[in-house]
Amino acid sequence: MGAADDDDERDGTRAVPDAVPWRRAWHDALYASGSGFYRSGDGPAAHFATAANGPAGAALAEALLALWHRSHPRPPTVVVDVGAGHGELAAHLAALLDRAGDGGASATTRVVAVDVTARPAALPDRVEWLVSPGGAALPHALDEALDEAFVGALVVAHEWLDVVPCTVAEVGTDGALHELLVDPASGIETLGDALVGDDLSWCERYWRATEPGDRVEVGRSRDEAWSGLLGRVRSGLVVAVDYGHTTGTRPPAGTLTGYAGGRQVVPVPDGACDVTAHVAVDSLEADERVRQRDVLDALGLTGATPAHDLARADPLAYLSALQRSSALTALRDREGYGAFWWVVRRVRPADVP
């Protein structure tokens, strides 16, 4: 929910002079040059960790490559991590590729990370870095990286779509959906004009809301961002990993929220916090939409505890196996990362215009 709770503000009868559409305020709050949350200071890494960090990131990379090899006998020509943060997942993917026992074939795979900040100093040289404009926009240099993928590209968008800003709407007392406006400095909200056009059509198809006060995060901008990414891939596998919902499980109050300092906060779009909303995953073009826990099960990554005999025979190997088991257990947690969605699209040459 936003910062405004006053009934007058909610039905739009109270003027909020500096209010702008949530989508615009959201984009500026995250990506504005010099002041956006993702562009200033230490960025999100100073506030929270994701599944891409630490041992969980290594296990996630293992799962992604296992998914690739389930349908591809050869390693990918290029691996791309979109919304890469500080490149943690890309680094894990590069390390696994370099250790693959395939006679060095995987060691030739390019690994490219894409995000809005400058290249992190600690990123391994093995990983290439592209600076993105932010939000749905991707760098033109990404086309060159993917154009080389004659055999196939593995493209991963881990927690990218949830920070692609979208239109936020609310049902007014007239029963119609209205675009929600917000004052970027205070977070006070007010209703704008009635929703029309493509945004309204999207809501009628994917997220119907009829009760006054019900909110909708219009996923059309995420659909377009996802389609734009798919359109860049000549052949291969594209995977979005994110928290989301489907028709029948849409939350009436929406999911728009903020994160700062390791905790959830009111989403004031002033650049001081992350602003995010769950993804309507069933509106995305896909071959599969599967919960992360179920993906890991299908890949045989169950997080089983290593045999205790290994602790006596090879203590270091046992500790490594135990760490992997703990990481997989975290990725499978039904109340946490295990509830994430994997949206999978296989791109074949015949799919490309």
Short mmCIF file of N, CA and C in Angstrom, two decimals, residues 9-163:
data_model
loop_
_atom_site.label_atom_id
_atom_site.label_comp_id
_atom_site.label_asym_id
_atom_site.label_seq_id
_atom_site.Cartn_x
_atom_site.Cartn_y
_atom_site.Cartn_z
N GLU A 9 -8.16 11.46 0.24
CA GLU A 9 -7.08 11.30 -0.72
C GLU A 9 -7.34 10.09 -1.60
N ARG A 10 -7.93 9.04 -1.04
CA ARG A 10 -8.12 7.80 -1.77
C ARG A 10 -9.17 7.96 -2.87
N ASP A 11 -10.20 8.78 -2.64
CA ASP A 11 -11.21 8.89 -3.69
C ASP A 11 -10.96 10.09 -4.61
N GLY A 12 -9.82 10.77 -4.39
CA GLY A 12 -9.41 11.80 -5.31
C GLY A 12 -10.00 13.16 -5.06
N THR A 13 -10.74 13.34 -3.96
CA THR A 13 -11.38 14.62 -3.73
C THR A 13 -10.44 15.63 -3.10
N ARG A 14 -9.32 15.17 -2.56
CA ARG A 14 -8.36 16.09 -1.97
C ARG A 14 -7.24 16.34 -2.96
N ALA A 15 -6.94 17.60 -3.21
CA ALA A 15 -5.92 17.94 -4.19
C ALA A 15 -4.53 17.60 -3.65
N VAL A 16 -3.70 17.04 -4.52
CA VAL A 16 -2.29 16.78 -4.21
C VAL A 16 -1.51 17.44 -5.34
N PRO A 17 -1.13 18.70 -5.16
CA PRO A 17 -0.61 19.51 -6.29
C PRO A 17 0.57 18.90 -7.03
N ASP A 18 1.46 18.22 -6.31
CA ASP A 18 2.68 17.72 -6.95
C ASP A 18 2.58 16.26 -7.37
N ALA A 19 1.37 15.72 -7.39
CA ALA A 19 1.19 14.31 -7.72
C ALA A 19 1.42 14.05 -9.21
N VAL A 20 2.09 12.94 -9.50
CA VAL A 20 2.35 12.49 -10.87
C VAL A 20 1.97 11.01 -10.94
N PRO A 21 1.82 10.45 -12.13
CA PRO A 21 1.52 9.02 -12.23
C PRO A 21 2.57 8.18 -11.49
N TRP A 22 2.10 7.16 -10.79
CA TRP A 22 3.01 6.30 -10.03
C TRP A 22 4.11 5.74 -10.92
N ARG A 23 3.78 5.38 -12.14
CA ARG A 23 4.79 4.77 -13.02
C ARG A 23 5.96 5.73 -13.24
N ARG A 24 5.67 7.01 -13.46
CA ARG A 24 6.74 7.98 -13.68
C ARG A 24 7.55 8.21 -12.41
N ALA A 25 6.85 8.38 -11.28
CA ALA A 25 7.54 8.61 -10.02
C ALA A 25 8.42 7.42 -9.65
N TRP A 26 7.92 6.24 -9.89
CA TRP A 26 8.64 4.99 -9.60
C TRP A 26 9.92 4.91 -10.42
N HIS A 27 9.81 5.20 -11.72
CA HIS A 27 11.00 5.14 -12.58
C HIS A 27 12.05 6.14 -12.10
N ASP A 28 11.65 7.36 -11.82
CA ASP A 28 12.61 8.36 -11.38
C ASP A 28 13.22 7.98 -10.02
N ALA A 29 12.40 7.41 -9.14
CA ALA A 29 12.88 7.05 -7.81
C ALA A 29 13.98 6.00 -7.87
N LEU A 30 13.92 5.12 -8.86
CA LEU A 30 14.91 4.05 -8.96
C LEU A 30 16.06 4.40 -9.91
N TYR A 31 15.76 5.11 -11.00
CA TYR A 31 16.73 5.18 -12.09
C TYR A 31 17.18 6.58 -12.48
N ALA A 32 16.67 7.63 -11.83
CA ALA A 32 17.10 8.98 -12.18
C ALA A 32 18.60 9.13 -11.96
N SER A 33 19.27 9.77 -12.90
CA SER A 33 20.71 9.94 -12.81
C SER A 33 21.10 10.72 -11.56
N GLY A 34 21.97 10.13 -10.76
CA GLY A 34 22.50 10.80 -9.58
C GLY A 34 21.64 10.71 -8.34
N SER A 35 20.33 10.44 -8.50
CA SER A 35 19.45 10.43 -7.33
C SER A 35 18.63 9.16 -7.20
N GLY A 36 18.57 8.35 -8.25
CA GLY A 36 17.78 7.13 -8.18
C GLY A 36 18.38 6.12 -7.22
N PHE A 37 17.53 5.34 -6.60
CA PHE A 37 17.96 4.38 -5.59
C PHE A 37 19.01 3.42 -6.14
N TYR A 38 18.87 3.03 -7.40
CA TYR A 38 19.81 2.08 -7.99
C TYR A 38 21.08 2.76 -8.50
N ARG A 39 21.09 4.07 -8.56
CA ARG A 39 22.24 4.78 -9.13
C ARG A 39 23.06 5.55 -8.10
N SER A 40 22.55 5.70 -6.90
CA SER A 40 23.25 6.54 -5.92
C SER A 40 23.77 5.69 -4.77
N GLY A 41 24.82 6.16 -4.12
CA GLY A 41 25.39 5.46 -2.97
C GLY A 41 25.82 4.05 -3.33
N ASP A 42 25.58 3.13 -2.41
CA ASP A 42 25.94 1.73 -2.64
C ASP A 42 24.82 0.93 -3.27
N GLY A 43 23.68 1.59 -3.55
CA GLY A 43 22.59 0.91 -4.21
C GLY A 43 21.93 -0.14 -3.33
N PRO A 44 21.18 -1.05 -3.94
CA PRO A 44 20.42 -2.04 -3.18
C PRO A 44 21.27 -2.94 -2.29
N ALA A 45 22.51 -3.21 -2.69
CA ALA A 45 23.35 -4.13 -1.92
C ALA A 45 23.56 -3.66 -0.49
N ALA A 46 23.44 -2.35 -0.26
CA ALA A 46 23.60 -1.81 1.09
C ALA A 46 22.35 -2.00 1.93
N HIS A 47 21.26 -2.45 1.31
CA HIS A 47 19.97 -2.52 2.01
C HIS A 47 19.43 -3.93 2.17
N PHE A 48 19.73 -4.82 1.23
CA PHE A 48 19.18 -6.17 1.32
C PHE A 48 19.97 -7.11 0.40
N ALA A 49 19.81 -8.40 0.65
CA ALA A 49 20.42 -9.43 -0.18
C ALA A 49 19.33 -10.18 -0.93
N THR A 50 19.70 -10.80 -2.04
CA THR A 50 18.77 -11.61 -2.80
C THR A 50 19.31 -13.04 -2.89
N ALA A 51 18.57 -13.89 -3.56
CA ALA A 51 19.01 -15.28 -3.73
C ALA A 51 20.26 -15.39 -4.58
N ALA A 52 20.65 -14.31 -5.25
CA ALA A 52 21.86 -14.34 -6.08
C ALA A 52 23.13 -14.23 -5.24
N ASN A 53 22.99 -13.88 -3.97
CA ASN A 53 24.15 -13.67 -3.12
C ASN A 53 24.60 -14.96 -2.44
N GLY A 54 25.91 -15.08 -2.23
CA GLY A 54 26.47 -16.15 -1.41
C GLY A 54 26.19 -17.55 -1.92
N PRO A 55 26.17 -18.53 -1.01
CA PRO A 55 25.95 -19.93 -1.41
C PRO A 55 24.64 -20.15 -2.15
N ALA A 56 23.60 -19.40 -1.80
CA ALA A 56 22.33 -19.55 -2.52
C ALA A 56 22.50 -19.18 -3.98
N GLY A 57 23.32 -18.17 -4.26
CA GLY A 57 23.57 -17.77 -5.64
C GLY A 57 24.28 -18.86 -6.42
N ALA A 58 25.22 -19.56 -5.77
CA ALA A 58 25.91 -20.67 -6.43
C ALA A 58 24.93 -21.79 -6.76
N ALA A 59 24.01 -22.08 -5.83
CA ALA A 59 23.01 -23.12 -6.07
C ALA A 59 22.03 -22.70 -7.15
N LEU A 60 21.69 -21.43 -7.18
CA LEU A 60 20.79 -20.91 -8.22
C LEU A 60 21.46 -21.03 -9.59
N ALA A 61 22.73 -20.69 -9.67
CA ALA A 61 23.47 -20.82 -10.93
C ALA A 61 23.51 -22.28 -11.38
N GLU A 62 23.71 -23.18 -10.43
CA GLU A 62 23.71 -24.61 -10.75
C GLU A 62 22.37 -25.03 -11.34
N ALA A 63 21.28 -24.54 -10.77
CA ALA A 63 19.95 -24.89 -11.27
C ALA A 63 19.72 -24.35 -12.67
N LEU A 64 20.14 -23.13 -12.92
CA LEU A 64 19.94 -22.53 -14.24
C LEU A 64 20.70 -23.29 -15.32
N LEU A 65 21.94 -23.67 -15.03
CA LEU A 65 22.71 -24.42 -16.01
C LEU A 65 22.15 -25.84 -16.18
N ALA A 66 21.62 -26.42 -15.09
CA ALA A 66 20.99 -27.73 -15.20
C ALA A 66 19.75 -27.66 -16.08
N LEU A 67 18.98 -26.57 -15.95
CA LEU A 67 17.81 -26.39 -16.80
C LEU A 67 18.23 -26.28 -18.26
N TRP A 68 19.30 -25.55 -18.52
CA TRP A 68 19.81 -25.43 -19.89
C TRP A 68 20.17 -26.80 -20.45
N HIS A 69 20.94 -27.57 -19.70
CA HIS A 69 21.44 -28.85 -20.21
C HIS A 69 20.35 -29.91 -20.31
N ARG A 70 19.21 -29.66 -19.71
CA ARG A 70 18.10 -30.61 -19.85
C ARG A 70 17.60 -30.67 -21.29
N SER A 71 17.79 -29.58 -22.04
CA SER A 71 17.30 -29.55 -23.42
C SER A 71 18.38 -29.17 -24.44
N HIS A 72 19.61 -28.94 -23.97
CA HIS A 72 20.69 -28.56 -24.88
C HIS A 72 21.93 -29.42 -24.59
N PRO A 73 22.40 -30.17 -25.56
CA PRO A 73 23.57 -31.03 -25.32
C PRO A 73 24.88 -30.25 -25.21
N ARG A 74 24.92 -29.06 -25.79
CA ARG A 74 26.15 -28.26 -25.76
C ARG A 74 25.96 -27.07 -24.84
N PRO A 75 27.05 -26.52 -24.32
CA PRO A 75 26.92 -25.34 -23.45
C PRO A 75 26.44 -24.13 -24.24
N PRO A 76 25.86 -23.15 -23.57
CA PRO A 76 25.44 -21.93 -24.28
C PRO A 76 26.64 -21.18 -24.82
N THR A 77 26.42 -20.45 -25.90
CA THR A 77 27.48 -19.60 -26.44
C THR A 77 27.66 -18.36 -25.58
N VAL A 78 26.56 -17.86 -25.03
CA VAL A 78 26.62 -16.69 -24.17
C VAL A 78 25.58 -16.84 -23.06
N VAL A 79 25.94 -16.40 -21.87
CA VAL A 79 25.02 -16.33 -20.74
C VAL A 79 24.88 -14.86 -20.37
N VAL A 80 23.64 -14.40 -20.27
CA VAL A 80 23.37 -12.99 -19.96
C VAL A 80 22.55 -12.91 -18.69
N ASP A 81 22.99 -12.08 -17.77
CA ASP A 81 22.28 -11.83 -16.51
C ASP A 81 21.73 -10.41 -16.55
N VAL A 82 20.42 -10.28 -16.73
CA VAL A 82 19.77 -8.97 -16.84
C VAL A 82 19.28 -8.53 -15.46
N GLY A 83 19.62 -7.29 -15.08
CA GLY A 83 19.32 -6.84 -13.73
C GLY A 83 20.27 -7.50 -12.75
N ALA A 84 21.57 -7.38 -13.05
CA ALA A 84 22.58 -8.21 -12.40
C ALA A 84 23.03 -7.73 -11.03
N GLY A 85 22.54 -6.57 -10.57
CA GLY A 85 23.01 -6.07 -9.28
C GLY A 85 24.50 -5.77 -9.33
N HIS A 86 25.26 -6.42 -8.46
CA HIS A 86 26.71 -6.30 -8.49
C HIS A 86 27.37 -7.45 -9.23
N GLY A 87 26.57 -8.21 -9.98
CA GLY A 87 27.13 -9.29 -10.79
C GLY A 87 27.34 -10.59 -10.05
N GLU A 88 26.68 -10.75 -8.89
CA GLU A 88 26.92 -11.95 -8.08
C GLU A 88 26.52 -13.23 -8.82
N LEU A 89 25.31 -13.24 -9.40
CA LEU A 89 24.86 -14.44 -10.09
C LEU A 89 25.71 -14.70 -11.33
N ALA A 90 26.06 -13.66 -12.06
CA ALA A 90 26.91 -13.82 -13.24
C ALA A 90 28.25 -14.44 -12.85
N ALA A 91 28.81 -14.00 -11.72
CA ALA A 91 30.09 -14.55 -11.27
C ALA A 91 29.95 -16.03 -10.91
N HIS A 92 28.84 -16.40 -10.27
CA HIS A 92 28.61 -17.81 -9.95
C HIS A 92 28.47 -18.64 -11.23
N LEU A 93 27.75 -18.11 -12.20
CA LEU A 93 27.58 -18.82 -13.47
C LEU A 93 28.93 -19.00 -14.17
N ALA A 94 29.75 -17.95 -14.18
CA ALA A 94 31.06 -18.04 -14.81
C ALA A 94 31.93 -19.09 -14.12
N ALA A 95 31.89 -19.12 -12.80
CA ALA A 95 32.70 -20.09 -12.05
C ALA A 95 32.28 -21.52 -12.37
N LEU A 96 30.98 -21.76 -12.46
CA LEU A 96 30.50 -23.11 -12.78
C LEU A 96 30.87 -23.50 -14.21
N LEU A 97 30.76 -22.57 -15.13
CA LEU A 97 31.13 -22.86 -16.51
C LEU A 97 32.61 -23.22 -16.61
N ASP A 98 33.44 -22.50 -15.86
CA ASP A 98 34.88 -22.76 -15.91
C ASP A 98 35.24 -24.11 -15.30
N ARG A 99 34.40 -24.60 -14.38
CA ARG A 99 34.69 -25.88 -13.73
C ARG A 99 34.00 -27.06 -14.40
N ALA A 100 33.22 -26.79 -15.43
CA ALA A 100 32.47 -27.87 -16.09
C ALA A 100 33.43 -28.90 -16.70
N GLY A 101 33.11 -30.15 -16.51
CA GLY A 101 33.97 -31.21 -17.03
C GLY A 101 33.62 -31.58 -18.45
N ASP A 102 33.74 -30.63 -19.36
CA ASP A 102 33.37 -30.89 -20.76
C ASP A 102 34.52 -30.57 -21.71
N GLY A 103 35.74 -30.77 -21.22
CA GLY A 103 36.89 -30.55 -22.07
C GLY A 103 37.16 -29.09 -22.40
N GLY A 104 36.63 -28.19 -21.59
CA GLY A 104 36.88 -26.76 -21.79
C GLY A 104 35.86 -26.07 -22.67
N ALA A 105 34.83 -26.80 -23.15
CA ALA A 105 33.84 -26.17 -24.03
C ALA A 105 33.10 -25.04 -23.32
N SER A 106 32.71 -25.26 -22.06
CA SER A 106 31.97 -24.24 -21.32
C SER A 106 32.82 -23.03 -20.99
N ALA A 107 34.13 -23.24 -20.93
CA ALA A 107 35.03 -22.13 -20.59
C ALA A 107 35.06 -21.07 -21.68
N THR A 108 34.57 -21.40 -22.87
CA THR A 108 34.53 -20.41 -23.96
C THR A 108 33.23 -19.63 -23.98
N THR A 109 32.28 -19.99 -23.13
CA THR A 109 31.00 -19.28 -23.07
C THR A 109 31.21 -17.86 -22.55
N ARG A 110 30.71 -16.89 -23.29
CA ARG A 110 30.75 -15.51 -22.79
C ARG A 110 29.74 -15.36 -21.66
N VAL A 111 30.10 -14.58 -20.66
CA VAL A 111 29.19 -14.26 -19.56
C VAL A 111 29.06 -12.75 -19.50
N VAL A 112 27.83 -12.26 -19.65
CA VAL A 112 27.57 -10.82 -19.74
C VAL A 112 26.57 -10.44 -18.66
N ALA A 113 26.91 -9.43 -17.88
CA ALA A 113 26.02 -8.92 -16.84
C ALA A 113 25.54 -7.52 -17.24
N VAL A 114 24.26 -7.25 -16.96
CA VAL A 114 23.64 -5.99 -17.37
C VAL A 114 22.99 -5.33 -16.16
N ASP A 115 23.36 -4.08 -15.88
CA ASP A 115 22.67 -3.32 -14.84
C ASP A 115 22.95 -1.84 -15.03
N VAL A 116 22.34 -1.01 -14.18
CA VAL A 116 22.35 0.44 -14.42
C VAL A 116 23.59 1.14 -13.89
N THR A 117 24.39 0.47 -13.09
CA THR A 117 25.55 1.11 -12.48
C THR A 117 26.83 0.78 -13.25
N ALA A 118 27.91 1.45 -12.86
CA ALA A 118 29.21 1.15 -13.45
C ALA A 118 29.66 -0.24 -13.01
N ARG A 119 30.61 -0.78 -13.73
CA ARG A 119 31.11 -2.12 -13.43
C ARG A 119 31.63 -2.21 -12.00
N PRO A 120 31.16 -3.18 -11.22
CA PRO A 120 31.66 -3.34 -9.85
C PRO A 120 33.14 -3.70 -9.84
N ALA A 121 33.87 -3.13 -8.91
CA ALA A 121 35.32 -3.35 -8.86
C ALA A 121 35.68 -4.80 -8.60
N ALA A 122 34.85 -5.50 -7.83
CA ALA A 122 35.17 -6.88 -7.44
C ALA A 122 34.72 -7.92 -8.46
N LEU A 123 34.10 -7.50 -9.54
CA LEU A 123 33.60 -8.46 -10.52
C LEU A 123 34.76 -9.15 -11.23
N PRO A 124 34.74 -10.47 -11.35
CA PRO A 124 35.82 -11.17 -12.06
C PRO A 124 35.95 -10.69 -13.50
N ASP A 125 37.18 -10.65 -14.00
CA ASP A 125 37.43 -10.22 -15.37
C ASP A 125 36.69 -11.09 -16.38
N ARG A 126 36.42 -12.31 -16.02
CA ARG A 126 35.73 -13.26 -16.89
C ARG A 126 34.34 -12.75 -17.30
N VAL A 127 33.74 -11.90 -16.47
CA VAL A 127 32.38 -11.42 -16.71
C VAL A 127 32.42 -10.06 -17.40
N GLU A 128 31.77 -9.96 -18.55
CA GLU A 128 31.63 -8.68 -19.24
C GLU A 128 30.52 -7.87 -18.57
N TRP A 129 30.58 -6.55 -18.71
CA TRP A 129 29.60 -5.68 -18.05
C TRP A 129 29.03 -4.68 -19.03
N LEU A 130 27.70 -4.57 -19.06
CA LEU A 130 27.02 -3.58 -19.88
C LEU A 130 26.15 -2.71 -18.99
N VAL A 131 26.21 -1.40 -19.21
CA VAL A 131 25.41 -0.46 -18.43
C VAL A 131 24.07 -0.26 -19.12
N SER A 132 23.01 -0.45 -18.36
CA SER A 132 21.65 -0.35 -18.88
C SER A 132 21.04 1.00 -18.54
N PRO A 133 20.11 1.51 -19.36
CA PRO A 133 19.43 2.77 -19.03
C PRO A 133 18.53 2.65 -17.80
N GLY A 134 18.06 1.44 -17.50
CA GLY A 134 17.19 1.26 -16.34
C GLY A 134 15.76 0.95 -16.71
N GLY A 135 15.06 0.28 -15.81
CA GLY A 135 13.68 -0.10 -16.08
C GLY A 135 13.61 -1.11 -17.20
N ALA A 136 12.67 -0.89 -18.11
CA ALA A 136 12.48 -1.82 -19.22
C ALA A 136 13.55 -1.68 -20.29
N ALA A 137 14.25 -0.55 -20.32
CA ALA A 137 15.22 -0.29 -21.39
C ALA A 137 16.48 -1.13 -21.20
N LEU A 138 17.01 -1.63 -22.32
CA LEU A 138 18.22 -2.43 -22.31
C LEU A 138 19.26 -1.79 -23.22
N PRO A 139 20.54 -2.02 -22.96
CA PRO A 139 21.59 -1.38 -23.77
C PRO A 139 21.65 -1.96 -25.18
N HIS A 140 21.96 -1.10 -26.15
CA HIS A 140 22.08 -1.57 -27.53
C HIS A 140 23.20 -2.59 -27.68
N ALA A 141 24.23 -2.49 -26.85
CA ALA A 141 25.35 -3.43 -26.94
C ALA A 141 24.92 -4.85 -26.64
N LEU A 142 23.78 -5.02 -25.98
CA LEU A 142 23.30 -6.37 -25.71
C LEU A 142 22.95 -7.10 -27.00
N ASP A 143 22.49 -6.37 -28.00
CA ASP A 143 22.17 -6.99 -29.28
C ASP A 143 23.39 -7.66 -29.89
N GLU A 144 24.54 -7.00 -29.75
CA GLU A 144 25.78 -7.57 -30.30
C GLU A 144 26.14 -8.85 -29.56
N ALA A 145 25.98 -8.84 -28.24
CA ALA A 145 26.32 -10.02 -27.45
C ALA A 145 25.44 -11.20 -27.83
N LEU A 146 24.15 -10.95 -28.01
CA LEU A 146 23.23 -12.03 -28.32
C LEU A 146 23.31 -12.45 -29.79
N ASP A 147 23.72 -11.54 -30.65
CA ASP A 147 23.82 -11.87 -32.07
C ASP A 147 24.89 -12.91 -32.34
N GLU A 148 25.86 -13.02 -31.41
CA GLU A 148 26.91 -14.01 -31.57
C GLU A 148 26.46 -15.41 -31.15
N ALA A 149 25.30 -15.49 -30.54
CA ALA A 149 24.86 -16.77 -29.99
C ALA A 149 24.23 -17.65 -31.06
N PHE A 150 25.08 -18.15 -31.96
CA PHE A 150 24.56 -18.97 -33.05
C PHE A 150 24.04 -20.31 -32.53
N VAL A 151 24.66 -20.84 -31.49
CA VAL A 151 24.20 -22.10 -30.92
C VAL A 151 23.05 -21.84 -29.96
N GLY A 152 23.16 -20.81 -29.16
CA GLY A 152 22.09 -20.51 -28.22
C GLY A 152 22.56 -19.65 -27.08
N ALA A 153 21.63 -18.88 -26.55
CA ALA A 153 21.91 -18.00 -25.43
C ALA A 153 21.07 -18.43 -24.23
N LEU A 154 21.67 -18.39 -23.07
CA LEU A 154 20.93 -18.54 -21.81
C LEU A 154 20.82 -17.14 -21.22
N VAL A 155 19.60 -16.63 -21.16
CA VAL A 155 19.36 -15.28 -20.66
C VAL A 155 18.53 -15.38 -19.39
N VAL A 156 19.03 -14.77 -18.32
CA VAL A 156 18.38 -14.86 -17.02
C VAL A 156 18.00 -13.45 -16.56
N ALA A 157 16.74 -13.30 -16.18
CA ALA A 157 16.27 -12.03 -15.60
C ALA A 157 15.81 -12.33 -14.18
N HIS A 158 16.75 -12.23 -13.25
CA HIS A 158 16.46 -12.57 -11.85
C HIS A 158 16.06 -11.30 -11.10
N GLU A 159 14.82 -11.27 -10.66
CA GLU A 159 14.26 -10.10 -9.96
C GLU A 159 14.49 -8.81 -10.77
N TRP A 160 14.22 -8.89 -12.06
CA TRP A 160 14.28 -7.71 -12.93
C TRP A 160 12.89 -7.15 -13.16
N LEU A 161 11.95 -7.98 -13.53
CA LEU A 161 10.63 -7.48 -13.92
C LEU A 161 9.90 -6.79 -12.77
N ASP A 162 10.17 -7.20 -11.54
CA ASP A 162 9.46 -6.58 -10.41
C ASP A 162 9.86 -5.12 -10.20
N VAL A 163 11.00 -4.70 -10.78
CA VAL A 163 11.40 -3.30 -10.67
C VAL A 163 11.32 -2.59 -12.03
#
